[in-house]
XYZ file of C-alpha atoms in Angstrom:
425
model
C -178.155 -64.183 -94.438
C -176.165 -60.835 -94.527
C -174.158 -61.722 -91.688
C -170.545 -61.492 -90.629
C -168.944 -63.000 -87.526
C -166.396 -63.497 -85.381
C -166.220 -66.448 -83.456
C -164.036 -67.482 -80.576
C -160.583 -67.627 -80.393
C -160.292 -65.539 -83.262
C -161.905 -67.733 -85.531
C -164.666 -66.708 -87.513
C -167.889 -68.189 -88.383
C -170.975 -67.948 -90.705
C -173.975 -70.560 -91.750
C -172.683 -73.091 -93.344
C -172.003 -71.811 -97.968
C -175.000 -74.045 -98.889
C -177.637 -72.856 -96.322
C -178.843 -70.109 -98.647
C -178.716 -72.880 -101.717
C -175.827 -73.452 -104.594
C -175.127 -71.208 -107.186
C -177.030 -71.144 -110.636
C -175.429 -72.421 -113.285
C -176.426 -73.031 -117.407
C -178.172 -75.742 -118.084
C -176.377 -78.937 -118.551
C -176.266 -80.647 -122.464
C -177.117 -84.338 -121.020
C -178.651 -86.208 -118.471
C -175.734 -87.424 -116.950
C -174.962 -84.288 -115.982
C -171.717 -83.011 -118.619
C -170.743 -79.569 -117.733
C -171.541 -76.488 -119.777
C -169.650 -73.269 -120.647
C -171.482 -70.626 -120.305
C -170.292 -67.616 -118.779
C -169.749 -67.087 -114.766
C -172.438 -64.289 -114.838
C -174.929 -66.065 -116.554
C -178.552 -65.196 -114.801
C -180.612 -68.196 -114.804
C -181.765 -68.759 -111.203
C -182.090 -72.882 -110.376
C -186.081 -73.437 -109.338
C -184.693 -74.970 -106.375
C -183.347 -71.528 -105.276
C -185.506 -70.118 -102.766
C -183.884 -67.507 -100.786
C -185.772 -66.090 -97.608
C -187.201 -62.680 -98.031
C -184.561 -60.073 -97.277
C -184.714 -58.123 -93.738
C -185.688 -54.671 -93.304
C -182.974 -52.024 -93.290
C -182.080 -50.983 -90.059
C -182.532 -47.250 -89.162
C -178.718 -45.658 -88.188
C -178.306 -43.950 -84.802
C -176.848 -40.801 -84.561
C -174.954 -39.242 -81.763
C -171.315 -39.507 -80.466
C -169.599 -42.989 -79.984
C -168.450 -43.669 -75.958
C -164.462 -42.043 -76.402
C -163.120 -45.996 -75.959
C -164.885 -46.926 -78.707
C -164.470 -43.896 -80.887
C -161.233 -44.511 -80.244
C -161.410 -47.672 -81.572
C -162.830 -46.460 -84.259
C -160.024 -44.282 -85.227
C -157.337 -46.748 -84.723
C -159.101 -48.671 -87.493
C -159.849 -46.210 -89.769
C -155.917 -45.332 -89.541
C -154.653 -49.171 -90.008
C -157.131 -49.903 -92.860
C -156.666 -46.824 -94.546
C -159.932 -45.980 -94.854
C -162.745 -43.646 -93.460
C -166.520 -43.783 -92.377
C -169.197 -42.119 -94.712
C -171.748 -41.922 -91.925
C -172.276 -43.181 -88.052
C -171.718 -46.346 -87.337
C -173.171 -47.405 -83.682
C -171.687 -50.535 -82.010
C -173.785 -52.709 -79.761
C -172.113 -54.302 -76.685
C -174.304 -57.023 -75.564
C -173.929 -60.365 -73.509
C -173.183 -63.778 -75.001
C -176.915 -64.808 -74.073
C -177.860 -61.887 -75.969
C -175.761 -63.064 -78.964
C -177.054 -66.471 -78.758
C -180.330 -65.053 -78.764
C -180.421 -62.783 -81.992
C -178.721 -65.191 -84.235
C -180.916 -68.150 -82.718
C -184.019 -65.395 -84.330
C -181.816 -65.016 -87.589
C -181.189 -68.285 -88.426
C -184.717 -69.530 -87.751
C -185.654 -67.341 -90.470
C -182.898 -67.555 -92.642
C -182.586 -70.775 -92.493
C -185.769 -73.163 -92.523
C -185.495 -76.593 -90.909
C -186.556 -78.411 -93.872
C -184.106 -76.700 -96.143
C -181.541 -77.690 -93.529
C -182.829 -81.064 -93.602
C -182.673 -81.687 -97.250
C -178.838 -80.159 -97.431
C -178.384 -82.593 -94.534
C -178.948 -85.844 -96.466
C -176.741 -85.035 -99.284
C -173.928 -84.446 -97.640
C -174.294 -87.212 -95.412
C -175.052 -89.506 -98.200
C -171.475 -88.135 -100.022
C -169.789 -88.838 -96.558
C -169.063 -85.076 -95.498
C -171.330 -85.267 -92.677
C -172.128 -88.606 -89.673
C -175.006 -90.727 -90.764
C -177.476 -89.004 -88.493
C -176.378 -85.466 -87.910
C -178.926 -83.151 -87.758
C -177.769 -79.858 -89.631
C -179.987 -77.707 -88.401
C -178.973 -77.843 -84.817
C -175.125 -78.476 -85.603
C -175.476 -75.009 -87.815
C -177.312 -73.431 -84.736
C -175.194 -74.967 -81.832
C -172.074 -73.894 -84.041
C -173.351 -70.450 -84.122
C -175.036 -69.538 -80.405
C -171.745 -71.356 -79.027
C -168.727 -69.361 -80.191
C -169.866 -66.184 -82.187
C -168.521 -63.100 -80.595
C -170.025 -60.799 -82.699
C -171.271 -60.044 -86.198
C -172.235 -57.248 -88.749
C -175.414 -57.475 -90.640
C -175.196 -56.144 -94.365
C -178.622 -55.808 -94.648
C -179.477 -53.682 -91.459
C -175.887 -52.492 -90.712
C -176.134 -53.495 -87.125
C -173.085 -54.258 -85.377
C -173.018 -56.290 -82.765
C -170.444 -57.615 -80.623
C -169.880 -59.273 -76.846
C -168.843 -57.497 -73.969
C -169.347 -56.728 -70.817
C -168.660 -53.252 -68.409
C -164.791 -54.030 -68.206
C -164.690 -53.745 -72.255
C -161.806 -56.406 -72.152
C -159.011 -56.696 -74.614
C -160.916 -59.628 -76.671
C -164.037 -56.965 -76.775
C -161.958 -54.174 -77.942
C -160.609 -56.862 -80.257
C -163.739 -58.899 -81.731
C -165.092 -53.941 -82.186
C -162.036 -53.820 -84.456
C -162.630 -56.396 -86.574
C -166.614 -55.430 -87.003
C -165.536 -51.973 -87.533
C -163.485 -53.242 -90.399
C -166.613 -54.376 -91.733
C -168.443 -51.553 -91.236
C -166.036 -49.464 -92.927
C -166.264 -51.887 -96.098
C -169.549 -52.087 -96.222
C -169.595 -48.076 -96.474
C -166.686 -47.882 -99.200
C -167.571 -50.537 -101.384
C -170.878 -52.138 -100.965
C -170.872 -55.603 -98.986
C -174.768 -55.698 -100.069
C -173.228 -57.283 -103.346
C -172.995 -60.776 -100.991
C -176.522 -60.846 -99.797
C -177.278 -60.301 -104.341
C -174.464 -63.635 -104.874
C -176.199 -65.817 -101.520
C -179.817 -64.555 -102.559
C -179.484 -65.926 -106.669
C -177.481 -69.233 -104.661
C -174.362 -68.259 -106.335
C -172.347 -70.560 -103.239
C -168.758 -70.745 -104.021
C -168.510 -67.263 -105.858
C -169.940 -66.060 -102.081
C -167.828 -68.139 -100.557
C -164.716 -66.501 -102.034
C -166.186 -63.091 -101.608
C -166.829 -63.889 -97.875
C -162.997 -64.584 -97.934
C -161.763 -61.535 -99.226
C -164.166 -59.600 -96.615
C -163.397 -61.619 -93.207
C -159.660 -61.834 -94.366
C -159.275 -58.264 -94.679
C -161.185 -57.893 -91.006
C -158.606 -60.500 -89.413
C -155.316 -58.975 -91.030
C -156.794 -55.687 -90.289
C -157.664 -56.336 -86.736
C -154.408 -58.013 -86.353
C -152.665 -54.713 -87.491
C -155.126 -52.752 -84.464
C -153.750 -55.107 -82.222
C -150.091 -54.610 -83.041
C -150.063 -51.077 -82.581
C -152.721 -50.432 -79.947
C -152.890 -52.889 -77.474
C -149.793 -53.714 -75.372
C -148.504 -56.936 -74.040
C -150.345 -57.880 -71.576
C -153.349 -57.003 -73.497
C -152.189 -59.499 -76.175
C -151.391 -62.249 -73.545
C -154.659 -61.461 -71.954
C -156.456 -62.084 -75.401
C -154.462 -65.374 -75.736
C -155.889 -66.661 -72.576
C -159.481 -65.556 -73.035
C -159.271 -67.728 -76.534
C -157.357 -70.547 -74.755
C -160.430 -70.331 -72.718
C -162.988 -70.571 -75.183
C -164.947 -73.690 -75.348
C -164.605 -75.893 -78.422
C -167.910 -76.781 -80.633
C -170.263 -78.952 -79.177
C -170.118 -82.742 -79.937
C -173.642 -81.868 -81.858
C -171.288 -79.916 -84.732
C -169.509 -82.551 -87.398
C -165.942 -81.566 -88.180
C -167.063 -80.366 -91.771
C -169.925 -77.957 -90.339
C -166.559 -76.775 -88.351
C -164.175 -76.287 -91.756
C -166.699 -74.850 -93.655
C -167.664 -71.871 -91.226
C -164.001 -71.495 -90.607
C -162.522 -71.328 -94.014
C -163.036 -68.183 -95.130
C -160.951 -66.706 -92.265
C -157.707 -68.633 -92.694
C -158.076 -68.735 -96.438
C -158.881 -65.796 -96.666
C -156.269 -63.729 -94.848
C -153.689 -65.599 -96.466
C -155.390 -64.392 -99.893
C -155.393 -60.992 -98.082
C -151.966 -61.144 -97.200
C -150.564 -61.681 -100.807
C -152.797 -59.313 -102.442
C -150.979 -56.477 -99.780
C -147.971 -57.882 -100.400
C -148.853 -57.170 -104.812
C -149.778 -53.594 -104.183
C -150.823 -52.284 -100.111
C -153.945 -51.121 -99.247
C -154.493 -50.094 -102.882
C -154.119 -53.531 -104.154
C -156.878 -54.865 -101.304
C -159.312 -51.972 -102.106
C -159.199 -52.986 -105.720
C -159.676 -56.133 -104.712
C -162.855 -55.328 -102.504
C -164.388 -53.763 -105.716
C -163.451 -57.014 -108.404
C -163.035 -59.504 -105.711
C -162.251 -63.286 -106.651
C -165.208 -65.193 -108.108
C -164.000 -68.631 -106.665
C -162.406 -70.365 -103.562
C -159.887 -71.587 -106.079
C -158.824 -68.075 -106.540
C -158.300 -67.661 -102.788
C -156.424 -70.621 -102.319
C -154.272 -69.593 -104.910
C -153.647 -66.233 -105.414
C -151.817 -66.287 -108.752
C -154.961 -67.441 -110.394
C -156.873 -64.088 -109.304
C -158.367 -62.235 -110.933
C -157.450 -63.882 -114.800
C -158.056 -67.366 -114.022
C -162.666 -67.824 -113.788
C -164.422 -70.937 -113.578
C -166.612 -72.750 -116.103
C -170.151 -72.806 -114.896
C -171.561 -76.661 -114.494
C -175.061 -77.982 -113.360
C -175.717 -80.957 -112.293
C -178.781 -82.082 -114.330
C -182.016 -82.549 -112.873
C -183.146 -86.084 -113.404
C -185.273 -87.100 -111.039
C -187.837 -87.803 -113.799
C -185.770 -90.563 -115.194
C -185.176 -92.110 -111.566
C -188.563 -92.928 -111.620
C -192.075 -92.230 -109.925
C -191.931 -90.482 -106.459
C -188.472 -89.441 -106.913
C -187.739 -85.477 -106.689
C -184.913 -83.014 -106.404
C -184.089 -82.075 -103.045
C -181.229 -79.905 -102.923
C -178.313 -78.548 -104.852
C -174.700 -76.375 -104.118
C -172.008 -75.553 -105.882
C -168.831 -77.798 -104.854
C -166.238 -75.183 -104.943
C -162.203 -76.293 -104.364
C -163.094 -75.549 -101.119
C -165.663 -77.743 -100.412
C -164.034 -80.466 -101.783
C -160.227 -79.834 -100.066
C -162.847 -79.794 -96.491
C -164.257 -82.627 -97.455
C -161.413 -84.886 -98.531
C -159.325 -83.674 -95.459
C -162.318 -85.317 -93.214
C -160.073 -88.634 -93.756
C -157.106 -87.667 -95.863
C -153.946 -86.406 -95.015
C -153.944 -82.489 -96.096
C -151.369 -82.317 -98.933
C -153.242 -85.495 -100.149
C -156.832 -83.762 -99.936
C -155.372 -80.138 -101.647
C -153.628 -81.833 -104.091
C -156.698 -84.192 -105.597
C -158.683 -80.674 -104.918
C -156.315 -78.687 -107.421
C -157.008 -78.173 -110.869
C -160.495 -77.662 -110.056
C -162.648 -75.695 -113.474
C -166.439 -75.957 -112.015
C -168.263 -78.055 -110.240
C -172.155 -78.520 -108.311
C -173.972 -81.312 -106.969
C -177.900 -82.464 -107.532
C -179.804 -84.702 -104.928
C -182.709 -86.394 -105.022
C -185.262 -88.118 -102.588
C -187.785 -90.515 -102.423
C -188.876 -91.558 -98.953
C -185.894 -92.557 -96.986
C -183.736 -92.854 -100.395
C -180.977 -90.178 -100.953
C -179.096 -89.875 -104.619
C -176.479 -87.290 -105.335
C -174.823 -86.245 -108.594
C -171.952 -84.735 -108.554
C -170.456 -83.224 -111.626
C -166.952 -81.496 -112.357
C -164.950 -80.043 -114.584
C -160.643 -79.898 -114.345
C -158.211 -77.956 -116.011
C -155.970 -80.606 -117.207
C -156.989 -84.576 -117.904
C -154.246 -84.851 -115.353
C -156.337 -82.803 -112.618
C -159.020 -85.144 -113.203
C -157.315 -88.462 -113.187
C -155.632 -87.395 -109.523
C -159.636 -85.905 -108.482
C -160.670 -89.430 -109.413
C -158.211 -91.697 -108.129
C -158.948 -90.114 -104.982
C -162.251 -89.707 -104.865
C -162.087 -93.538 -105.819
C -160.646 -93.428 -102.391
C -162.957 -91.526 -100.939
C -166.233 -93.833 -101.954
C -164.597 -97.222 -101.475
C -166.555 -97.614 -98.395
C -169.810 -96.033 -99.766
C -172.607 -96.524 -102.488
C -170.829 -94.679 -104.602
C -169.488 -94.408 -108.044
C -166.681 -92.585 -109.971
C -167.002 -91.686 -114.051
C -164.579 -89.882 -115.601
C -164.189 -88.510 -119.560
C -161.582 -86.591 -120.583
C -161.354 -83.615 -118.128
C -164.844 -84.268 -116.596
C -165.949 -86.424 -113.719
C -169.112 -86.919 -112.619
C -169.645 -89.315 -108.906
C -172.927 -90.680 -108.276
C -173.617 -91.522 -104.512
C -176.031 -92.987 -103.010
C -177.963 -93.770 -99.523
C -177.251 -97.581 -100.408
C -176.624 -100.307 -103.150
C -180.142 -100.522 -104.551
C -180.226 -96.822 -105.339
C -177.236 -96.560 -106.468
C -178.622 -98.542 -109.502
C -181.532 -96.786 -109.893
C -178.804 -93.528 -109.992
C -176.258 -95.693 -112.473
C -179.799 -96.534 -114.655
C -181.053 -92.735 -114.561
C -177.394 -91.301 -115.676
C -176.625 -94.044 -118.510
């Protein structure tokens, strides 16, 4: 989609990893679904990736910035250590306003049935309520707490305030100003290329390295520009912020919000390596997984293997078809598991991770999902499976490990699961 947010109380947000499809991968060696090696740059493009067509640049306005905002500007261009290349012109708009533009952009970036497909896998793995409707938790998610966003494809930036420019306005400017000035040092057109060839996770950690940087260095703004009362102000407007609709599952929640968390505490230890160098380097060769981000140490040496999920909806028999398909990054999975796991439980089975997508079919009201894996060490997959065995004891579900791979076939109930446990063999 091209679009970075910030949502309320200082928590960012974006469409959910998967909207924009999973990441391709080399083709798989067996119909079960055993995971390949190839390399993480490999090109082959999934047939069920089907980006949107990309929007038309926007045209940048010239002229001065208002002084509060050029001084804004400043401040941030100061703190981050870097400077604009050309005019960047801020839009102050109301939250109906907001609501109203990303309404447009997800409606189409993001088309219901697409939504509604990527909806029934992941309610038939358990990481969404039987019944949740995606497209509206996505869209409620979004039109409810975004505060303003930067579009890397027409370089808009947008953000909500009103005449009294509060603190949390001046706040929400310098962390879309931070994007603004990456997107004119290094690029940030290189995310719409990962999400547009449904390369999910390695966007996903990219998306971390971008919005971390914007929180630390809108954090940094904050510190030295804005003075008590300002910051106490902020904390009340937050405290003040409505929480997600009842329409928007816990996971929708985790997902938009991991790559702020994550990723400022990737941020943070990549400053604490080498300063603002170390970050900018990073920005150029950023990490290529969400394991990476959750663990530092393993950037940049330790990459993924690339794994598909193979496509057999031929051998599940007549009417059946593939539906939908995403990389399940560390991430994913840690988000997932901690739905009903205690958190050192769900990072710990999540650790170890190597590769990893997911494949689901349809026929009618029938949902299968394979889900293949790859771990670092046969103990990594022995702990993903035991609790993953966990995880599907009250589902259609079923866990098969070998060696260091493990592959879980779910299911929308007990009869397909054996037409899945027949197809896989």
């Amino acid at each position: 989609m091209g679009v970075l947010f910030l949502a309320g109380a200082c928590t960012g947000a974006k469409p959910l990893p998967v909207a924009s499809g999973p990441p391709s991968t080399s083709p798989s060696s067996s119909a079960g679904g055993s995971p390949s090696g190839s390399p993480a740059s490999s090109p082959v493009i999934d047939p069920l990736c089907k980006p949107p067509p990309p929007e038309k640049p926007g045209q940048q306005k010239g002229g001065a910035l208002p002084p509060a905002i050029a001084r804004i500007a400043d401040q941030v261009e100061e703190e981050r250590g870097l400077k604009f290349k050309r005019p960047v012109a801020p839009e102050p708009v109301s939250r109906q306003q907001i609501a109203r533009m990303l309404t447009r952009s997800y409606q189409e970036q993001y088309p219901k049935a697409q939504a509604a497909a990527e909806g029934r896998a992941l309610i038939t793995m358990g990481a969404l309520p039987a019944g949740t409707d995606l497209y509206k938790a996505v869209l409620d998610f979004g039109t409810s707490q975004i505060l303003g966003f930067y579009d890397t494809q027409t370089h808009k930036l947008v953000f909500q305030s009103n005449k009294a420019f509060s603190p949390l306005a001046r706040f929400t400017l310098a962390h879309e100003l931070t994007h603004a000035l990456q997107d004119q040092n290094f690029g940030l057109e290189r995310l719409d290329r990962l999400n547009r060839v449904c390369r999910d996770d390695r966007a996903e950690a990219f998306l971390s390295l971008i919005e971390g940087d914007a929180v630390e260095s809108q954090i940094r703004w904050a510190r030295s520009s804005l003075s008590n009362d300002d910051i106490r102000q902020i904390q009340r407007e937050a405290a003040g912020f409505p929480p997600p609709p009842a329409s928007v599952p816990r996971f929708v929640q985790e997902e938009f919000r991991f790559p702020y968390a994550a990723g400022q505490s990737f941020v943070e230890t990549i400053i604490a390596r080498g300063g603002l160098d170390a970050l900018d380097n990073a920005l150029r060769h950023p990490p290529v997984s969400t394991e990476q981000v959750l663990h530092p140490a393993k950037y940049p040496k330790d990459t993924p293997r690339d794994v598909r999920a193979s496509d057999i909806s031929a051998k599940l028999g007549k009417g059946w078809k593939a539906t939908d398909f995403s990389d399940v990054g560390e991430g994913f999975l840690q988000d997932m598991f901690q739905l009903e796991l205690p958190a050192p439980e769900a990072r710990q089975a999540a650790a170890g991770w190597d590769g990893g997508q997911y494949r689901a079919f349809g026929k009618g009201s029938r949902t299968a999902v394979l889900l293949t894996t790859v771990w670092d060490t046969e103990r990594d997959a022995g702990e993903f499976s035991a609790t993953m065995g966990r995880w599907i004891s009250k589902r259609s579900a079923k866990v098969v490990r070998k060696g260091t791979s493990v592959t879980v076939l779910f299911a929308s109930d007990k009869a397909t699961l054996r037409i899945l446990e027949t197809a896989v063999g």
